[in-house]
Amino acid sequence: MTGLRLQAPPVVLSAPSGAGKTTIARALVEREDDFAFSVSVTTRPPRAGEAHGRDYWFISDGDFREMVARGELAEWAEVHGELYGTPRDGLVRAAEAGRHVVLDIDVQGARQIREAVPEALLLFILPPSVEELFRRLKGRGTEEEGAIRRRLTTALEELRAAEAFDFFITNDDLERSINEVRTLARTGRQPPGGGSGTLEDARKLREGVEALLRQERLP
Ligand code: ADP
Ligand code: 5GP
């Protein structure tokens, strides 16, 4: 990304799975002309309702490897056994148009973006509580007990990476969260009244998820 003049810094949203980052990212991009969604490439199959080119570019393992080899991805990572990556050209186009590109990516990807685009804003979305995180993970209805346990384990890994982020947003009230991301992106500062989350909140959630995973059966 070197050499690009960025009028509007990219916004990276990471979160423990189920915290609501996709919901926030989608709402912002739908409502605001100066925000654009970075559509990732992935090797995972589409879920019901997902569209090629809108939610992801669904590609084969071989095509993904070729994109990596040609240097076409700004970052990439393996998540839940599938490959995910951010196409460089989407970032370049948004930068040229002066729009904030919103990246809904995992913490491994966030670290790589920090290296590649130092001015990027790294935001960590937190659920209001462990109970609510669990409820949202189950509420999507697409996951079985084994899959929920795996997602909780990933959530734990994501929470362990929280130190690398610039700001924390507790996604309790969705409108407030959207407003907070918008204000942070445009001004680099939190809205009046301060931020809704802290690194300490991330630490407490981590302990809560650890306790949940120690239980033999999930509630
Ligand atoms: P993520 O992308 O972080 O895994 P999603 O955006 O898919 O999470 O959200 C997980 C679930 O939580 C979805 O069912 C979504 O509608 C719900 N959700 C998101 N934000 C809120 C909120 N502020 N209050 C209540 N439910 C929410
Ligand atoms: P899902 O398969 O549920 O859509 O996404 C699984 C995880 O992969 C989520 O944490 C999501 O943010 C992350 N992810 C999606 N796209 C990318 C990407 O391009 N790069 C990285 N590193 N992670 C991604």
Coordinates of N, CA, C and O in Angstrom, one line a residue, residues 68-183:
V68 N -2.4 -15.1 -3.6 CA -1.3 -14.9 -2.6 C 0.0 -14.8 -3.3 O 0.8 -13.9 -3.1
A69 N 0.3 -15.8 -4.2 CA 1.6 -15.8 -4.9 C 1.8 -14.5 -5.8 O 2.9 -14.0 -5.9
R70 N 0.7 -14.0 -6.3 CA 0.8 -12.8 -7.2 C 0.8 -11.5 -6.3 O 0.9 -10.4 -6.9
G71 N 0.7 -11.6 -5.0 CA 0.8 -10.5 -4.1 C -0.5 -9.6 -4.2 O -0.5 -8.4 -3.9
E72 N -1.6 -10.3 -4.5 CA -2.9 -9.5 -4.7 C -3.7 -9.3 -3.4 O -4.7 -8.6 -3.4
L73 N -3.2 -9.9 -2.3 CA -3.9 -9.8 -1.1 C -3.1 -8.9 -0.1 O -1.9 -9.1 0.1
A74 N -3.8 -7.9 0.5 CA -3.2 -7.0 1.5 C -2.9 -7.8 2.8 O -2.0 -7.4 3.5
E75 N -3.7 -8.8 3.1 CA -3.5 -9.7 4.2 C -4.3 -10.9 3.9 O -5.2 -10.9 3.2
W76 N -3.9 -12.0 4.6 CA -4.8 -13.2 4.6 C -4.5 -14.1 5.8 O -3.4 -13.9 6.4
A77 N -5.4 -14.9 6.1 CA -5.3 -15.8 7.2 C -6.2 -17.0 7.1 O -7.2 -17.0 6.3
E78 N -5.9 -18.0 7.9 CA -6.8 -19.2 8.0 C -7.6 -19.1 9.2 O -7.2 -18.8 10.3
V79 N -8.9 -19.2 9.0 CA -9.9 -19.1 10.1 C -10.8 -20.3 10.0 O -11.4 -20.5 8.9
H80 N -11.0 -21.0 11.1 CA -11.8 -22.2 11.1 C -11.5 -23.1 9.9 O -12.5 -23.7 9.3
G81 N -10.3 -23.3 9.6 CA -9.9 -24.2 8.5 C -10.1 -23.7 7.1 O -9.9 -24.5 6.2
E82 N -10.6 -22.5 6.9 CA -10.8 -21.9 5.6 C -9.9 -20.7 5.4 O -9.4 -20.1 6.4
L83 N -9.6 -20.3 4.2 CA -8.7 -19.2 3.9 C -9.5 -18.0 3.6 O -10.6 -18.1 2.9
Y84 N -9.1 -16.8 4.2 CA -9.8 -15.6 3.9 C -8.7 -14.5 3.6 O -7.7 -14.5 4.2
G85 N -9.0 -13.6 2.7 CA -8.1 -12.5 2.4 C -8.7 -11.3 1.9 O -9.8 -11.3 1.4
T86 N -8.0 -10.2 2.1 CA -8.4 -8.9 1.6 C -7.8 -8.5 0.3 O -6.5 -8.3 0.3
P87 N -8.5 -8.4 -0.8 CA -7.9 -8.0 -2.1 C -7.4 -6.5 -2.0 O -8.1 -5.7 -1.5
R88 N -6.2 -6.4 -2.5 CA -5.5 -5.1 -2.5 C -6.3 -4.1 -3.3 O -6.4 -2.9 -3.0
D89 N -6.8 -4.5 -4.5 CA -7.4 -3.6 -5.4 C -8.6 -2.9 -4.8 O -8.9 -1.7 -5.1
G90 N -9.4 -3.6 -3.9 CA -10.5 -2.9 -3.2 C -10.1 -1.8 -2.3 O -10.7 -0.7 -2.3
L91 N -9.0 -2.0 -1.6 CA -8.4 -1.0 -0.8 C -7.9 0.2 -1.6 O -8.2 1.4 -1.2
V92 N -7.3 -0.1 -2.7 CA -6.8 1.0 -3.5 C -7.9 1.8 -4.1 O -7.9 3.1 -4.1
R93 N -9.0 1.2 -4.6 CA -10.1 1.9 -5.2 C -10.8 2.8 -4.2 O -11.1 3.9 -4.5
A94 N -11.0 2.3 -3.0 CA -11.6 3.1 -1.9 C -10.7 4.3 -1.6 O -11.2 5.4 -1.4
A95 N -9.4 4.0 -1.5 CA -8.5 5.1 -1.1 C -8.5 6.2 -2.2 O -8.6 7.4 -1.9
E96 N -8.6 5.8 -3.4 CA -8.6 6.8 -4.5 C -9.8 7.6 -4.5 O -9.9 8.7 -4.9
A97 N -11.0 7.0 -4.1 CA -12.2 7.7 -4.0 C -12.4 8.5 -2.7 O -13.4 9.1 -2.5
G98 N -11.4 8.4 -1.9 CA -11.4 9.2 -0.6 C -12.4 8.6 0.4 O -12.9 9.3 1.2
R99 N -12.7 7.3 0.3 CA -13.6 6.6 1.2 C -12.9 5.8 2.2 O -11.9 5.2 1.9
H100 N -13.5 5.7 3.4 CA -13.0 4.8 4.4 C -13.4 3.4 4.0 O -14.6 3.1 3.8
V101 N -12.4 2.5 3.9 CA -12.8 1.2 3.6 C -12.9 0.4 4.9 O -12.2 0.6 5.9
V102 N -14.0 -0.3 5.0 CA -14.3 -1.0 6.3 C -14.0 -2.5 6.1 O -14.5 -3.2 5.2
L103 N -13.0 -3.0 6.9 CA -12.6 -4.4 6.8 C -13.1 -5.2 8.0 O -12.9 -4.9 9.2
D104 N -13.9 -6.2 7.7 CA -14.5 -7.1 8.7 C -13.6 -8.3 8.7 O -13.8 -9.2 7.9
I105 N -12.5 -8.3 9.5 CA -11.5 -9.4 9.4 C -11.1 -9.8 10.8 O -11.5 -9.2 11.8
D106 N -10.4 -10.9 10.8 CA -10.0 -11.5 12.1 C -8.8 -10.8 12.7 O -8.2 -9.9 12.0
V107 N -8.4 -11.1 13.9 CA -7.3 -10.4 14.5 C -5.9 -10.7 13.8 O -5.0 -9.8 13.8
Q108 N -5.7 -11.8 13.2 CA -4.5 -12.1 12.5 C -4.4 -11.1 11.3 O -3.3 -10.6 11.0
G109 N -5.5 -10.9 10.6 CA -5.6 -10.0 9.5 C -5.4 -8.5 10.0 O -4.7 -7.8 9.3
A110 N -6.0 -8.2 11.1 CA -5.8 -6.8 11.7 C -4.3 -6.5 11.9 O -3.9 -5.4 11.6
R111 N -3.6 -7.5 12.4 CA -2.2 -7.2 12.7 C -1.4 -7.0 11.4 O -0.5 -6.1 11.3
Q112 N -1.8 -7.7 10.3 CA -1.1 -7.5 9.1 C -1.4 -6.2 8.4 O -0.6 -5.5 7.8
I113 N -2.7 -5.7 8.6 CA -3.1 -4.4 8.1 C -2.3 -3.3 8.8 O -1.9 -2.3 8.2
R114 N -2.1 -3.5 10.1 CA -1.4 -2.5 10.9 C 0.0 -2.3 10.3 O 0.5 -1.2 10.2
E115 N 0.6 -3.4 9.9 CA 2.0 -3.4 9.2 C 1.9 -2.7 7.9 O 2.7 -1.9 7.5
A116 N 0.9 -3.1 7.1 CA 0.8 -2.7 5.7 C 0.3 -1.2 5.5 O 0.8 -0.5 4.7
V117 N -0.6 -0.9 6.4 CA -1.2 0.5 6.4 C -1.2 1.1 7.8 O -2.2 1.0 8.5
P118 N -0.1 1.7 8.2 CA 0.0 2.1 9.6 C -1.1 3.1 10.1 O -1.4 3.1 11.2
E119 N -1.6 3.8 9.1 CA -2.7 4.8 9.5 C -4.0 4.2 9.7 O -5.0 4.9 10.1
A120 N -4.2 2.9 9.4 CA -5.5 2.2 9.6 C -5.9 2.3 11.1 O -5.1 2.3 12.0
L121 N -7.2 2.4 11.3 CA -7.8 2.5 12.6 C -8.2 1.1 13.0 O -9.0 0.5 12.3
L122 N -7.7 0.5 14.1 CA -8.0 -0.8 14.5 C -9.1 -0.8 15.7 O -8.7 -0.4 16.8
L123 N -10.3 -1.2 15.4 CA -11.4 -1.2 16.4 C -11.8 -2.6 16.8 O -11.9 -3.4 15.9
F124 N -11.9 -2.7 18.0 CA -12.3 -4.1 18.6 C -13.7 -4.0 19.1 O -14.0 -3.2 20.0
I125 N -14.6 -4.8 18.6 CA -16.0 -4.7 19.0 C -16.2 -5.8 20.1 O -15.8 -7.0 19.9
L126 N -16.8 -5.4 21.2 CA -17.0 -6.3 22.3 C -18.5 -6.5 22.5 O -19.3 -5.6 22.4
P127 N -18.9 -7.8 22.9 CA -20.3 -8.0 23.3 C -20.5 -7.4 24.7 O -19.5 -7.3 25.4
P128 N -21.7 -7.1 25.1 CA -21.9 -6.5 26.4 C -21.6 -7.4 27.5 O -21.2 -7.0 28.6
S129 N -21.7 -8.7 27.3 CA -21.4 -9.7 28.4 C -21.2 -11.1 27.7 O -21.5 -11.3 26.6
V130 N -20.7 -12.0 28.5 CA -20.5 -13.4 28.0 C -21.8 -14.0 27.7 O -22.0 -14.7 26.7
E131 N -22.8 -13.8 28.5 CA -24.1 -14.3 28.3 C -24.7 -13.9 27.0 O -25.3 -14.7 26.2
E132 N -24.6 -12.6 26.7 CA -25.1 -12.0 25.5 C -24.3 -12.6 24.3 O -24.9 -12.9 23.2
L133 N -23.0 -12.7 24.4 CA -22.2 -13.3 23.3 C -22.7 -14.7 23.0 O -22.9 -15.0 21.8
F134 N -22.9 -15.5 24.0 CA -23.4 -16.8 23.9 C -24.8 -16.8 23.2 O -25.0 -17.6 22.2
R135 N -25.6 -15.9 23.6 CA -27.0 -15.8 23.0 C -26.9 -15.5 21.5 O -27.6 -16.1 20.7
R136 N -26.0 -14.5 21.2 CA -25.9 -14.1 19.8 C -25.3 -15.2 18.9 O -25.7 -15.4 17.8
L137 N -24.4 -16.0 19.5 CA -23.8 -17.1 18.7 C -24.9 -18.1 18.4 O -24.9 -18.7 17.3
K138 N -25.7 -18.4 19.4 CA -26.7 -19.4 19.3 C -27.9 -18.9 18.4 O -28.5 -19.6 17.6
G139 N -28.1 -17.5 18.6 CA -29.3 -16.9 17.9 C -29.2 -16.9 16.4 O -30.3 -16.8 15.8
R140 N -28.0 -17.1 15.9 CA -27.9 -17.1 14.4 C -28.5 -18.4 13.8 O -28.8 -18.4 12.7
G141 N -28.7 -19.4 14.7 CA -29.4 -20.6 14.3 C -28.7 -21.5 13.4 O -29.2 -22.5 13.0
T142 N -27.5 -21.1 12.9 CA -26.8 -21.9 11.9 C -25.8 -22.8 12.6 O -25.1 -23.6 11.9
E143 N -25.6 -22.7 13.9 CA -24.5 -23.4 14.5 C -25.0 -24.5 15.5 O -26.0 -24.3 16.3
E144 N -24.3 -25.7 15.5 CA -24.6 -26.7 16.4 C -23.7 -26.6 17.6 O -22.7 -25.8 17.6
E145 N -23.9 -27.4 18.7 CA -23.1 -27.3 19.9 C -21.6 -27.3 19.6 O -20.8 -26.5 20.2
G146 N -21.2 -28.3 18.8 CA -19.7 -28.4 18.5 C -19.2 -27.1 17.8 O -18.1 -26.7 18.2
A147 N -20.0 -26.6 16.9 CA -19.6 -25.4 16.2 C -19.6 -24.2 17.1 O -18.7 -23.4 17.0
I148 N -20.5 -24.1 18.1 CA -20.5 -23.0 19.0 C -19.3 -23.1 19.9 O -18.7 -22.1 20.2
R149 N -19.0 -24.3 20.4 CA -17.8 -24.4 21.2 C -16.5 -24.0 20.4 O -15.6 -23.3 21.0
R150 N -16.5 -24.3 19.1 CA -15.3 -23.9 18.3 C -15.3 -22.4 18.2 O -14.2 -21.8 18.2
R151 N -16.5 -21.8 18.0 CA -16.5 -20.4 17.8 C -16.2 -19.7 19.1 O -15.6 -18.6 19.1
L152 N -16.6 -20.3 20.3 CA -16.2 -19.7 21.6 C -14.7 -19.8 21.8 O -14.1 -18.8 22.3
T153 N -14.1 -20.9 21.3 CA -12.6 -21.0 21.4 C -11.9 -19.9 20.5 O -11.0 -19.3 21.0
T154 N -12.5 -19.7 19.3 CA -11.9 -18.6 18.5 C -12.1 -17.3 19.2 O -11.2 -16.4 19.2
A155 N -13.3 -17.1 19.8 CA -13.6 -15.8 20.5 C -12.5 -15.6 21.5 O -12.1 -14.4 21.7
L156 N -12.2 -16.6 22.2 CA -11.1 -16.5 23.3 C -9.8 -16.1 22.6 O -9.1 -15.2 23.2
E157 N -9.4 -16.7 21.5 CA -8.2 -16.3 20.9 C -8.3 -14.8 20.4 O -7.3 -14.1 20.5
E158 N -9.4 -14.4 19.9 CA -9.6 -13.0 19.5 C -9.4 -12.1 20.7 O -8.8 -11.1 20.6
L159 N -10.0 -12.5 21.8 CA -10.0 -11.6 23.0 C -8.5 -11.5 23.5 O -8.1 -10.5 24.0
R160 N -7.8 -12.6 23.3 CA -6.4 -12.5 23.8 C -5.5 -11.6 22.9 O -4.4 -11.2 23.3
A161 N -6.0 -11.2 21.8 CA -5.2 -10.3 20.9 C -5.7 -8.8 21.1 O -5.2 -8.0 20.3
A162 N -6.5 -8.6 22.0 CA -7.1 -7.2 22.2 C -6.1 -6.1 22.3 O -6.4 -5.0 21.9
E163 N -5.0 -6.4 22.9 CA -4.0 -5.3 23.2 C -3.5 -4.6 22.0 O -3.1 -3.4 22.1
A164 N -3.6 -5.3 20.8 CA -3.1 -4.6 19.6 C -4.0 -3.5 19.0 O -3.6 -2.9 18.1
F165 N -5.2 -3.4 19.6 CA -6.2 -2.5 19.0 C -6.2 -1.1 19.6 O -5.8 -0.8 20.7
D166 N -6.7 -0.1 18.8 CA -6.6 1.3 19.1 C -7.8 1.7 20.1 O -7.6 2.4 21.0
F167 N -9.0 1.1 19.8 CA -10.2 1.5 20.5 C -11.1 0.3 20.7 O -11.1 -0.6 19.9
F168 N -11.9 0.3 21.8 CA -12.8 -0.8 22.1 C -14.3 -0.2 22.1 O -14.5 0.9 22.6
I169 N -15.2 -1.0 21.5 CA -16.6 -0.5 21.4 C -17.4 -1.7 22.0 O -17.4 -2.8 21.4
T170 N -18.2 -1.4 23.0 CA -19.1 -2.4 23.5 C -20.4 -2.3 22.7 O -21.1 -1.3 22.8
N171 N -20.7 -3.3 22.0 CA -21.9 -3.3 21.1 C -23.1 -3.8 21.9 O -23.6 -4.9 21.7
D172 N -23.6 -2.8 22.7 CA -24.8 -3.0 23.5 C -26.0 -2.5 22.6 O -26.8 -3.2 22.1
D173 N -26.0 -1.2 22.5 CA -27.0 -0.5 21.6 C -26.4 -0.4 20.2 O -25.3 0.3 20.0
L174 N -27.0 -1.0 19.2 CA -26.4 -1.0 17.8 C -26.2 0.4 17.3 O -25.2 0.7 16.7
E175 N -27.2 1.3 17.5 CA -27.1 2.6 16.9 C -25.9 3.4 17.5 O -25.2 4.1 16.8
R176 N -25.7 3.2 18.8 CA -24.6 3.8 19.5 C -23.3 3.3 19.0 O -22.3 4.1 18.7
S177 N -23.2 2.0 18.7 CA -22.0 1.4 18.2 C -21.7 2.0 16.8 O -20.5 2.3 16.5
I178 N -22.7 2.0 15.9 CA -22.5 2.6 14.6 C -22.0 4.0 14.6 O -21.0 4.4 14.0
N179 N -22.6 4.8 15.5 CA -22.2 6.2 15.7 C -20.8 6.3 16.1 O -20.0 7.1 15.7
E180 N -20.4 5.4 17.0 CA -19.0 5.4 17.6 C -18.0 5.1 16.5 O -17.0 5.8 16.4
V181 N -18.3 4.1 15.7 CA -17.3 3.7 14.6 C -17.2 4.9 13.6 O -16.1 5.3 13.2
R182 N -18.4 5.5 13.3 CA -18.4 6.6 12.3 C -17.6 7.8 12.8 O -16.8 8.3 12.1
T183 N -17.8 8.1 14.1 CA -17.1 9.3 14.6 C -15.6 9.0 14.7 O -14.8 9.8 14.4

